[in-house]
Coordinates of C-alpha atoms and ligand atoms in Angstrom, one line a residue:
M1242 CA -85.6 -23.5 71.4
S1243 CA -87.6 -23.3 74.6
T1244 CA -85.5 -20.6 76.2
S1245 CA -87.4 -17.3 76.5
E1246 CA -85.0 -15.5 74.2
S1247 CA -85.9 -17.6 71.2
E1248 CA -89.6 -17.7 72.0
V1249 CA -91.8 -15.8 69.5
H1250 CA -93.8 -13.1 71.3
V1251 CA -96.5 -11.2 69.5
A1252 CA -98.7 -8.3 70.8
L1253 CA -102.1 -7.7 69.4
L1254 CA -104.0 -4.4 69.5
S1255 CA -107.6 -4.2 68.3
S1256 CA -109.7 -1.0 68.0
A1257 CA -113.3 -1.1 69.1
G1258 CA -116.4 -3.1 68.5
M1259 CA -117.2 -6.9 68.4
G1260 CA -116.5 -6.9 64.6
H1261 CA -112.9 -6.1 65.4
L1262 CA -112.4 -7.7 68.8
T1263 CA -113.7 -11.2 67.8
P1264 CA -111.2 -11.9 65.0
F1265 CA -108.4 -10.5 67.2
L1266 CA -109.3 -12.9 70.0
R1267 CA -109.6 -15.8 67.5
L1268 CA -106.2 -15.0 66.2
A1269 CA -104.8 -14.8 69.7
A1270 CA -106.2 -18.2 70.5
L1271 CA -104.8 -19.7 67.2
L1272 CA -101.4 -18.3 68.0
A1273 CA -101.5 -19.4 71.6
H1274 CA -102.4 -23.0 70.5
N1275 CA -99.4 -22.9 68.2
N1276 CA -96.9 -22.1 71.0
V1277 CA -96.6 -18.4 70.2
R1278 CA -96.5 -16.2 73.3
V1279 CA -99.3 -13.6 73.0
T1280 CA -99.9 -10.3 74.7
L1281 CA -103.3 -8.7 74.1
I1282 CA -103.4 -4.9 74.6
V1283 CA -106.9 -3.7 75.5
T1284 CA -108.5 -0.4 76.2
R1285 CA -111.0 -0.1 78.9
P1286 CA -113.8 0.4 79.6
T1287 CA -114.9 -1.3 76.3
V1288 CA -117.5 0.5 74.3
S1289 CA -120.0 -2.3 74.5
L1290 CA -120.9 -4.8 77.2
A1291 CA -120.6 -7.6 74.6
E1292 CA -116.9 -6.8 74.3
S1293 CA -116.2 -6.8 78.0
H1294 CA -118.1 -10.1 78.5
L1295 CA -116.2 -11.7 75.6
L1296 CA -112.9 -10.5 77.1
A1297 CA -113.7 -11.9 80.5
R1298 CA -114.5 -15.3 79.0
F1299 CA -111.4 -15.2 76.9
R1300 CA -109.2 -14.4 79.9
S1301 CA -110.5 -17.4 81.9
S1302 CA -110.3 -19.8 79.0
L1303 CA -106.8 -18.7 77.8
P1304 CA -104.9 -17.6 80.9
Q1305 CA -101.6 -18.1 79.1
V1306 CA -102.4 -15.0 77.0
K1307 CA -101.2 -11.9 78.9
I1308 CA -103.7 -9.0 78.9
L1309 CA -102.2 -5.6 79.2
D1310 CA -104.4 -2.6 79.8
F1311 CA -103.8 0.5 77.7
H1312 CA -105.0 3.6 79.4
L1313 CA -106.1 6.2 76.9
L1314 CA -105.9 9.9 77.2
P1315 CA -109.4 11.5 77.5
L1316 CA -110.8 12.6 74.2
D1317 CA -112.3 16.1 73.9
P1318 CA -115.5 15.5 71.9
S1319 CA -115.5 19.0 70.6
T1320 CA -112.3 18.2 68.6
V1321 CA -113.8 15.2 66.8
N1322 CA -116.4 15.4 64.0
S1323 CA -118.4 12.3 65.1
S1324 CA -120.8 11.1 67.7
D1325 CA -120.4 7.4 66.9
P1326 CA -119.0 5.8 70.1
F1327 CA -116.9 3.2 68.2
W1328 CA -115.3 5.8 65.9
L1329 CA -114.6 8.0 68.9
R1330 CA -112.8 5.1 70.4
F1331 CA -110.8 4.6 67.2
E1332 CA -109.8 8.3 67.4
A1333 CA -109.0 8.1 71.2
I1334 CA -106.6 5.2 70.6
R1335 CA -105.0 7.0 67.7
R1336 CA -104.4 10.1 69.8
S1337 CA -102.9 8.0 72.6
S1338 CA -100.7 5.9 70.4
H1339 CA -97.5 7.6 71.6
L1340 CA -98.2 5.9 75.0
L1341 CA -97.6 2.5 73.4
S1342 CA -93.8 2.7 73.3
P1343 CA -93.2 2.3 77.0
L1344 CA -95.8 -0.5 77.1
I1345 CA -94.1 -2.3 74.2
L1346 CA -90.7 -1.9 75.8
S1347 CA -91.9 -3.3 79.1
L1348 CA -92.8 -6.6 77.6
Q1349 CA -90.7 -9.7 78.2
P1350 CA -89.4 -11.5 76.2
P1351 CA -89.1 -8.6 73.7
L1352 CA -91.7 -8.6 71.0
S1353 CA -91.1 -10.3 67.6
A1354 CA -94.1 -8.7 65.9
F1355 CA -96.9 -6.3 66.5
V1356 CA -100.4 -7.0 65.0
L1357 CA -102.7 -3.9 64.9
D1358 CA -106.1 -3.0 63.7
I1359 CA -106.7 -1.4 60.3
M1360 CA -108.1 1.7 61.9
L1361 CA -104.8 2.4 63.7
I1362 CA -102.2 2.3 60.9
S1363 CA -100.9 5.8 60.5
P1364 CA -100.4 6.7 64.2
V1365 CA -99.0 3.3 65.2
I1366 CA -96.5 2.6 62.3
P1367 CA -94.1 5.4 63.4
I1368 CA -94.0 3.9 66.9
T1369 CA -93.3 0.3 65.9
R1370 CA -90.8 1.5 63.2
A1371 CA -88.9 3.5 65.8
L1372 CA -88.6 0.3 67.8
S1373 CA -87.7 -1.8 64.7
L1374 CA -90.6 -3.9 65.4
P1375 CA -92.2 -5.7 62.4
S1376 CA -95.8 -4.7 62.1
F1377 CA -98.8 -6.5 60.7
V1378 CA -102.4 -5.6 60.2
L1379 CA -105.2 -8.0 60.9
F1380 CA -107.7 -6.9 58.4
T1381 CA -111.2 -7.5 59.7
S1382 CA -113.1 -7.5 56.4
S1383 CA -113.1 -9.2 53.0
V1384 CA -110.0 -9.2 50.7
K1385 CA -112.2 -7.4 48.3
M1386 CA -112.6 -4.6 50.8
L1387 CA -108.8 -4.7 51.4
S1388 CA -108.2 -4.2 47.7
F1389 CA -110.6 -1.3 47.7
F1390 CA -108.8 0.1 50.8
S1391 CA -105.4 -0.2 49.2
H1392 CA -106.7 1.5 46.0
L1393 CA -108.1 4.6 47.9
P1394 CA -105.0 6.8 47.5
T1395 CA -105.1 6.4 43.7
S1396 CA -108.9 6.4 43.5
S1397 CA -110.9 9.4 42.1
F1398 CA -114.4 8.4 43.1
L1399 CA -114.8 11.5 45.2
A1400 CA -114.2 13.8 42.2
D1401 CA -116.0 11.9 39.5
D1402 CA -119.1 9.7 39.7
D1403 CA -117.7 6.5 38.4
D1404 CA -117.6 2.9 39.7
V1405 CA -114.3 1.9 41.3
C1406 CA -112.2 -0.1 38.9
I1407 CA -109.3 -2.1 40.4
P1408 CA -107.2 -4.2 38.0
G1409 CA -108.0 -7.9 38.2
I1410 CA -111.2 -7.6 40.1
S1411 CA -114.8 -6.9 39.1
P1412 CA -115.7 -3.2 39.4
I1413 CA -117.1 -1.9 42.6
P1414 CA -120.3 0.0 41.7
R1415 CA -120.6 3.4 43.2
S1416 CA -123.7 2.3 45.1
S1417 CA -121.4 -0.2 47.0
I1418 CA -118.9 2.4 48.3
P1419 CA -119.2 2.6 52.1
P1420 CA -121.4 5.6 52.6
P1421 CA -119.3 7.3 55.3
L1422 CA -116.5 7.6 52.7
L1423 CA -118.6 9.8 50.5
V1424 CA -118.9 12.3 53.4
P1425 CA -115.4 13.8 53.0
D1426 CA -115.1 15.4 56.4
S1427 CA -116.5 12.4 58.3
L1428 CA -114.1 11.0 60.9
F1429 CA -114.3 7.6 59.3
A1430 CA -113.3 9.0 55.8
K1431 CA -110.5 10.9 57.3
I1432 CA -109.0 7.8 59.0
F1433 CA -109.5 5.7 55.9
F1434 CA -107.9 8.1 53.5
Q1435 CA -105.0 8.8 55.8
D1436 CA -104.2 5.2 56.6
S1437 CA -104.6 3.6 53.2
S1438 CA -101.5 5.4 51.9
H1439 CA -99.4 3.8 54.6
L1440 CA -100.4 0.2 53.9
K1441 CA -97.1 -0.5 52.1
K1442 CA -95.1 0.3 55.2
L1443 CA -96.5 -2.8 56.9
D1444 CA -94.6 -6.1 57.0
G1445 CA -97.8 -7.9 56.1
V1446 CA -101.6 -8.1 56.2
L1447 CA -103.3 -11.0 57.8
I1448 CA -106.7 -11.8 56.3
N1449 CA -109.6 -13.9 57.6
S1450 CA -110.6 -15.3 54.3
F1451 CA -109.7 -18.2 52.0
K1452 CA -109.3 -18.9 48.3
E1453 CA -112.7 -20.5 47.6
L1454 CA -114.6 -17.7 49.2
E1455 CA -112.8 -15.0 47.3
P1456 CA -111.0 -16.7 44.3
E1457 CA -111.0 -13.6 42.1
T1458 CA -109.6 -11.2 44.6
I1459 CA -107.0 -13.5 46.1
D1460 CA -105.7 -14.4 42.6
A1461 CA -105.6 -10.7 41.9
I1462 CA -103.6 -9.7 44.9
N1463 CA -101.1 -12.4 44.2
G1464 CA -100.9 -11.8 40.4
E1465 CA -101.8 -8.3 39.5
E1466 CA -98.8 -6.0 39.4
T1467 CA -100.9 -2.9 40.3
L1468 CA -102.3 -4.5 43.4
R1469 CA -99.0 -6.0 44.5
K1470 CA -97.5 -2.5 44.3
L1471 CA -100.1 -1.2 46.7
L1472 CA -100.0 -4.0 49.2
P1473 CA -97.4 -5.6 51.5
P1474 CA -97.3 -9.4 51.6
V1475 CA -100.8 -10.8 52.4
F1476 CA -101.3 -13.9 54.5
D1477 CA -104.6 -15.7 53.9
I1478 CA -104.8 -17.4 57.3
G1479 CA -108.6 -17.6 57.4
P1480 CA -111.2 -18.8 58.0
F1481 CA -110.7 -18.2 61.7
M1482 CA -112.4 -20.9 63.7
P1483 CA -115.1 -19.8 66.1
C1484 CA -113.8 -20.7 69.6
E1485 CA -115.1 -22.3 72.8
F1486 CA -114.6 -19.1 74.8
E1487 CA -117.3 -17.4 72.8
K1488 CA -119.9 -19.5 74.4
V1489 CA -122.5 -17.3 76.2
D1490 CA -123.6 -18.6 79.5
N1491 CA -127.4 -18.4 79.0
E1492 CA -128.4 -22.1 79.1
N1493 CA -130.9 -21.5 81.8
S1494 CA -132.3 -18.3 80.5
A1495 CA -135.4 -17.8 78.3
D1496 CA -133.1 -16.4 75.7
C1497 CA -131.2 -19.6 75.1
P1498 CA -132.0 -20.7 71.6
L1499 CA -130.4 -24.1 71.8
K1500 CA -133.2 -26.0 73.5
W1501 CA -135.7 -24.6 71.0
L1502 CA -133.4 -25.4 68.1
D1503 CA -133.0 -29.0 69.2
E1504 CA -136.7 -29.5 68.7
Q1505 CA -136.8 -28.2 65.1
P1506 CA -136.3 -30.3 62.0
E1507 CA -133.0 -30.2 60.1
D1508 CA -132.4 -27.3 57.8
S1509 CA -135.7 -25.7 58.7
V1510 CA -134.7 -22.6 60.6
V1511 CA -133.6 -19.2 59.3
Y1512 CA -131.4 -17.1 61.6
V1513 CA -131.9 -13.4 61.4
S1514 CA -129.3 -11.0 62.8
F1515 CA -127.8 -7.7 61.6
G1516 CA -124.7 -7.8 63.8
S1517 CA -123.5 -6.2 66.9
R1518 CA -123.9 -2.5 66.1
T1519 CA -126.6 -2.0 63.5
A1520 CA -129.8 -0.7 65.2
M1521 CA -132.9 -1.1 63.0
K1522 CA -135.5 1.6 62.8
R1523 CA -138.8 0.6 64.5
D1524 CA -140.8 0.5 61.2
Q1525 CA -138.2 -1.8 59.6
I1526 CA -138.3 -4.0 62.7
R1527 CA -142.0 -4.5 62.3
E1528 CA -141.7 -5.2 58.6
I1529 CA -139.1 -7.9 59.3
G1530 CA -141.5 -9.5 61.8
D1531 CA -144.2 -9.4 59.2
G1532 CA -141.8 -10.8 56.6
L1533 CA -140.9 -13.7 58.9
M1534 CA -144.5 -14.6 59.4
R1535 CA -145.1 -14.5 55.7
S1536 CA -142.1 -16.6 54.9
G1537 CA -143.7 -19.6 56.6
C1538 CA -140.3 -20.6 58.0
R1539 CA -139.2 -21.2 61.6
F1540 CA -136.7 -18.6 62.8
V1541 CA -134.4 -17.2 65.4
W1542 CA -134.4 -13.4 65.2
V1543 CA -132.1 -11.1 67.1
V1544 CA -133.6 -7.7 67.5
K1545 CA -131.3 -4.7 68.0
D1546 CA -132.8 -1.3 68.9
K1547 CA -129.6 0.7 69.8
P1548 CA -126.1 0.7 68.3
V1549 CA -124.5 0.2 71.7
D1550 CA -125.9 -2.6 73.9
R1551 CA -125.4 -0.6 77.1
E1552 CA -128.3 1.6 76.0
E1553 CA -130.8 -1.1 75.2
E1554 CA -133.6 -0.4 77.7
E1555 CA -136.9 -1.0 76.1
E1556 CA -138.5 -4.4 76.4
L1557 CA -138.6 -6.6 73.3
E1558 CA -142.4 -6.4 73.2
E1559 CA -142.3 -2.6 73.1
V1560 CA -139.9 -2.6 70.2
V1561 CA -141.6 -5.3 68.1
G1562 CA -145.2 -4.6 69.2
H1563 CA -147.4 -6.7 71.3
E1564 CA -149.7 -8.1 68.6
L1565 CA -146.9 -9.1 66.3
M1566 CA -145.0 -10.6 69.2
V1567 CA -147.8 -12.9 70.0
K1568 CA -147.9 -14.2 66.4
L1569 CA -144.1 -14.5 66.2
K1570 CA -143.8 -16.6 69.3
K1571 CA -145.9 -19.4 67.8
K1572 CA -143.4 -19.8 64.9
G1573 CA -140.0 -18.9 66.2
L1574 CA -137.8 -17.3 68.8
V1575 CA -137.2 -13.5 69.1
V1576 CA -134.4 -12.3 71.4
K1577 CA -132.9 -9.0 72.2
T1578 CA -129.7 -10.1 74.0
W1579 CA -126.2 -11.1 72.7
V1580 CA -126.3 -14.7 71.4
D1581 CA -123.6 -17.1 70.6
Q1582 CA -123.9 -17.0 66.8
R1583 CA -121.4 -19.8 66.5
E1584 CA -123.8 -22.2 68.3
I1585 CA -126.8 -21.1 66.2
L1586 CA -125.1 -21.3 62.8
G1587 CA -123.5 -24.6 63.8
H1588 CA -126.9 -26.2 64.8
R1589 CA -128.2 -28.8 62.4
S1590 CA -131.7 -27.2 62.3
V1591 CA -130.4 -23.9 61.0
G1592 CA -130.2 -23.7 57.2
G1593 CA -130.3 -20.0 56.3
F1594 CA -129.1 -16.7 57.6
V1595 CA -130.5 -13.3 56.9
S1596 CA -127.3 -11.2 57.4
H1597 CA -126.1 -7.7 57.1
C1598 CA -122.8 -9.3 55.8
G1599 CA -120.5 -8.0 58.4
W1600 CA -117.4 -10.0 57.6
N1601 CA -117.3 -12.2 60.6
S1602 CA -120.8 -13.3 60.0
V1603 CA -120.0 -14.1 56.4
V1604 CA -117.0 -16.2 57.3
E1605 CA -118.9 -18.0 60.1
A1606 CA -121.7 -18.8 57.7
A1607 CA -119.2 -20.3 55.3
W1608 CA -117.5 -22.2 58.1
Y1609 CA -120.9 -23.8 59.0
G1610 CA -122.2 -24.1 55.4
V1611 CA -125.2 -21.9 56.1
R1612 CA -126.6 -20.1 53.1
I1613 CA -127.1 -16.3 53.3
M1614 CA -129.8 -13.9 52.2
A1615 CA -127.6 -10.8 52.1
W1616 CA -129.1 -7.5 53.3
P1617 CA -126.2 -5.1 53.6
L1618 CA -127.0 -2.0 55.7
N1619 CA -123.8 0.1 56.0
G1620 CA -120.0 0.3 55.7
D1621 CA -118.3 -2.5 53.8
Q1622 CA -121.4 -4.6 53.7
R1623 CA -122.3 -4.3 50.1
I1624 CA -118.8 -5.1 49.0
N1625 CA -119.0 -8.2 51.2
A1626 CA -122.4 -9.1 49.9
D1627 CA -120.9 -9.2 46.4
V1628 CA -118.4 -11.7 47.7
V1629 CA -121.3 -13.7 49.2
E1630 CA -123.2 -13.8 46.0
K1631 CA -120.2 -14.5 43.7
S1632 CA -118.9 -17.4 45.9
G1633 CA -122.3 -19.1 45.9
L1634 CA -122.7 -18.7 49.7
G1635 CA -125.8 -16.6 49.3
V1636 CA -128.2 -14.5 47.3
W1637 CA -128.4 -10.7 47.4
E1638 CA -131.3 -8.4 46.5
K1639 CA -129.3 -5.5 45.2
K1640 CA -132.2 -3.2 44.6
W1641 CA -132.7 -2.8 48.4
G1642 CA -130.7 0.4 48.9
W1643 CA -128.9 1.7 52.0
G1644 CA -131.4 2.6 54.7
Q1645 CA -134.5 2.0 52.6
V1646 CA -137.4 0.4 54.5
V1647 CA -138.2 -2.9 52.8
N1648 CA -141.7 -4.2 53.2
G1649 CA -142.7 -7.5 54.8
E1650 CA -144.1 -9.0 51.7
E1651 CA -140.8 -8.7 49.8
I1652 CA -138.8 -9.8 52.8
G1653 CA -140.9 -12.9 53.3
E1654 CA -140.6 -13.8 49.6
R1655 CA -136.8 -13.5 49.5
I1656 CA -136.5 -15.6 52.7
R1657 CA -138.7 -18.3 51.3
E1658 CA -136.7 -18.4 48.1
M1659 CA -133.4 -18.6 49.9
M1660 CA -134.6 -21.4 52.2
N1661 CA -136.0 -23.4 49.2
N1662 CA -133.0 -22.9 46.9
E1663 CA -131.4 -26.4 46.6
S1664 CA -128.5 -25.3 44.4
L1665 CA -127.7 -22.6 46.9
K1666 CA -127.8 -25.1 49.7
K1667 CA -125.3 -27.3 47.9
S1668 CA -122.9 -24.5 47.1
A1669 CA -122.9 -23.3 50.7
Q1670 CA -122.1 -26.8 51.8
K1671 CA -119.3 -26.9 49.3
L1672 CA -117.8 -23.8 50.8
R1673 CA -118.0 -25.4 54.2
D1674 CA -115.9 -28.3 53.0
A1675 CA -113.5 -25.9 51.3
A1676 CA -113.2 -23.8 54.5
R1677 CA -112.3 -26.9 56.5
E1678 CA -109.8 -28.1 53.9
A1679 CA -108.1 -24.6 54.0
V1680 CA -107.3 -24.9 57.7
G1681 CA -106.5 -28.6 57.6
D1682 CA -103.0 -30.0 57.4
G1683 CA -101.4 -28.7 54.2
G1684 CA -104.4 -26.5 53.4
T1685 CA -103.9 -23.0 52.1
S1686 CA -104.6 -21.3 55.4
H1687 CA -102.4 -23.7 57.3
V1688 CA -99.5 -23.1 54.9
A1689 CA -99.9 -19.3 55.1
F1690 CA -99.9 -19.5 58.9
Q1691 CA -96.7 -21.6 58.9
R1692 CA -95.1 -19.1 56.5
L1693 CA -96.1 -16.2 58.9
T1694 CA -94.8 -17.8 62.1
G1695 CA -91.7 -19.0 60.3
E1696 CA -90.9 -15.4 59.4
W1697 CA -91.4 -14.3 62.9
K1698 CA -89.1 -17.0 64.1
K1699 CA -86.4 -16.1 61.5
K1700 CA -86.6 -12.4 62.5
K1701 CA -86.4 -13.4 66.2
N1702 CA -83.4 -15.6 65.7
A1703 CA -81.7 -12.9 63.6
S1704 CA -82.2 -10.3 66.4
V1705 CA -81.1 -12.8 69.1
S1706 CA -77.9 -13.6 67.3
V1707 CA -77.2 -9.8 66.9
A1708 CA -77.8 -9.3 70.6
Ligands
LIG3040 C1 -130.7 -20.0 43.8 O1 -129.3 -19.9 44.1 C2 -128.5 -19.7 42.9 C3 -127.0 -19.7 43.4 O2 -126.7 -21.0 43.9 C4 -128.9 -18.4 42.2 O3 -128.1 -18.2 41.1 C5 -130.4 -18.4 41.9 O4 -130.7 -17.2 41.4 C6 -131.2 -18.7 43.2 N1 -132.6 -18.8 42.8 C7 -133.5 -18.1 43.4 C8 -134.9 -18.3 43.0 O5 -133.2 -17.2 44.2

């Protein structure tokens, strides 16, 4: 089976942003380690520096994965209703998707499957279909969000003011609907509504989740007739393991948190980060600093002032304020650069995580058994925070609304509660054990992965024997 004709070859196409790229690269690594030939299709320049740095590290650590540049057509901004650089990239890829056919046809051995990003479904499906190429989506959020997405075409939340009720899963309150979807002419809403009705045309959806993290929803997508009708086969191949290539080379810089973490007692540090693209307002940044001081905990806090890292120009001290910075430095570490979250969450001194609940952060926290204080700020994050709360991975103060400035006193109190919560600590550790069991031999994730690659092989052999 080692001849190139019988070798399974898969191409992966992400959209934009670390939240999408990271799981795609982890999947690429997982496939490569299981003897699947992988081609990664990338668009350049990447929107953020963090993406291009990650790609460079990936390339040197997994040279067996072929990286193919996808040159996009220029996008006329006056034809797009958005100024968000990541959404603009989604749209640019969508409008250039017809250029994918020659790229796909140039690959050797011929592809057995194509794995694409959720933001690219409707323009890419006709291309892969025309080439009779099985297509899969790697869904980069929770399964709960997937069921919400699949339900969109039949949903009436734009017309009425109701919660979203999907058979088999607990209702999604109106206040948890991703805000851009309630702006009907937003680019994001347009993509979401357009693409969700094409889900069924896919050959499968790969999810970075596992049963113990989302028992209710995973049972529902397997059991509920209504959901099964809306979705293609779902492969629960998560949790994706954080990988060595994600290591940031900052050991000798002042921003390296590891040395400092080594000196802290076990389970004493709270890690505070709101992901790769959520910029905080200045007044909220100051309140968080105040809250951290009031919590009495040690901390590592990643400050983000701009949605795209290339635009970060002001010094940390200007953003946080000199006086507060002096106090903070006595108790913890404040950084304004990209950190290797994997290393921080995996450190024995880190016990808690103040998180926006971007899905990768949630899954990483589960992987390392770090409890979460959920503070969703946008998009799918309230839907994910609900998963965090229900699974016992964390706590969530629901009354903090989207974009509302929360004061330091409240923040400090919630952090202290989370850090001192023994039952929460235990349930987060149970999830870590379950996560590791899922990917272990015979675990649910392992079995789903075998099923997936088995299907690819079968299709491959069928097409080889026809040829
Ligand atoms: C502690 O965590 C549990 C979940 O394990 C939660 O139900 C409870 O409300 C938390 N207690 C506090 C004081 O936050």
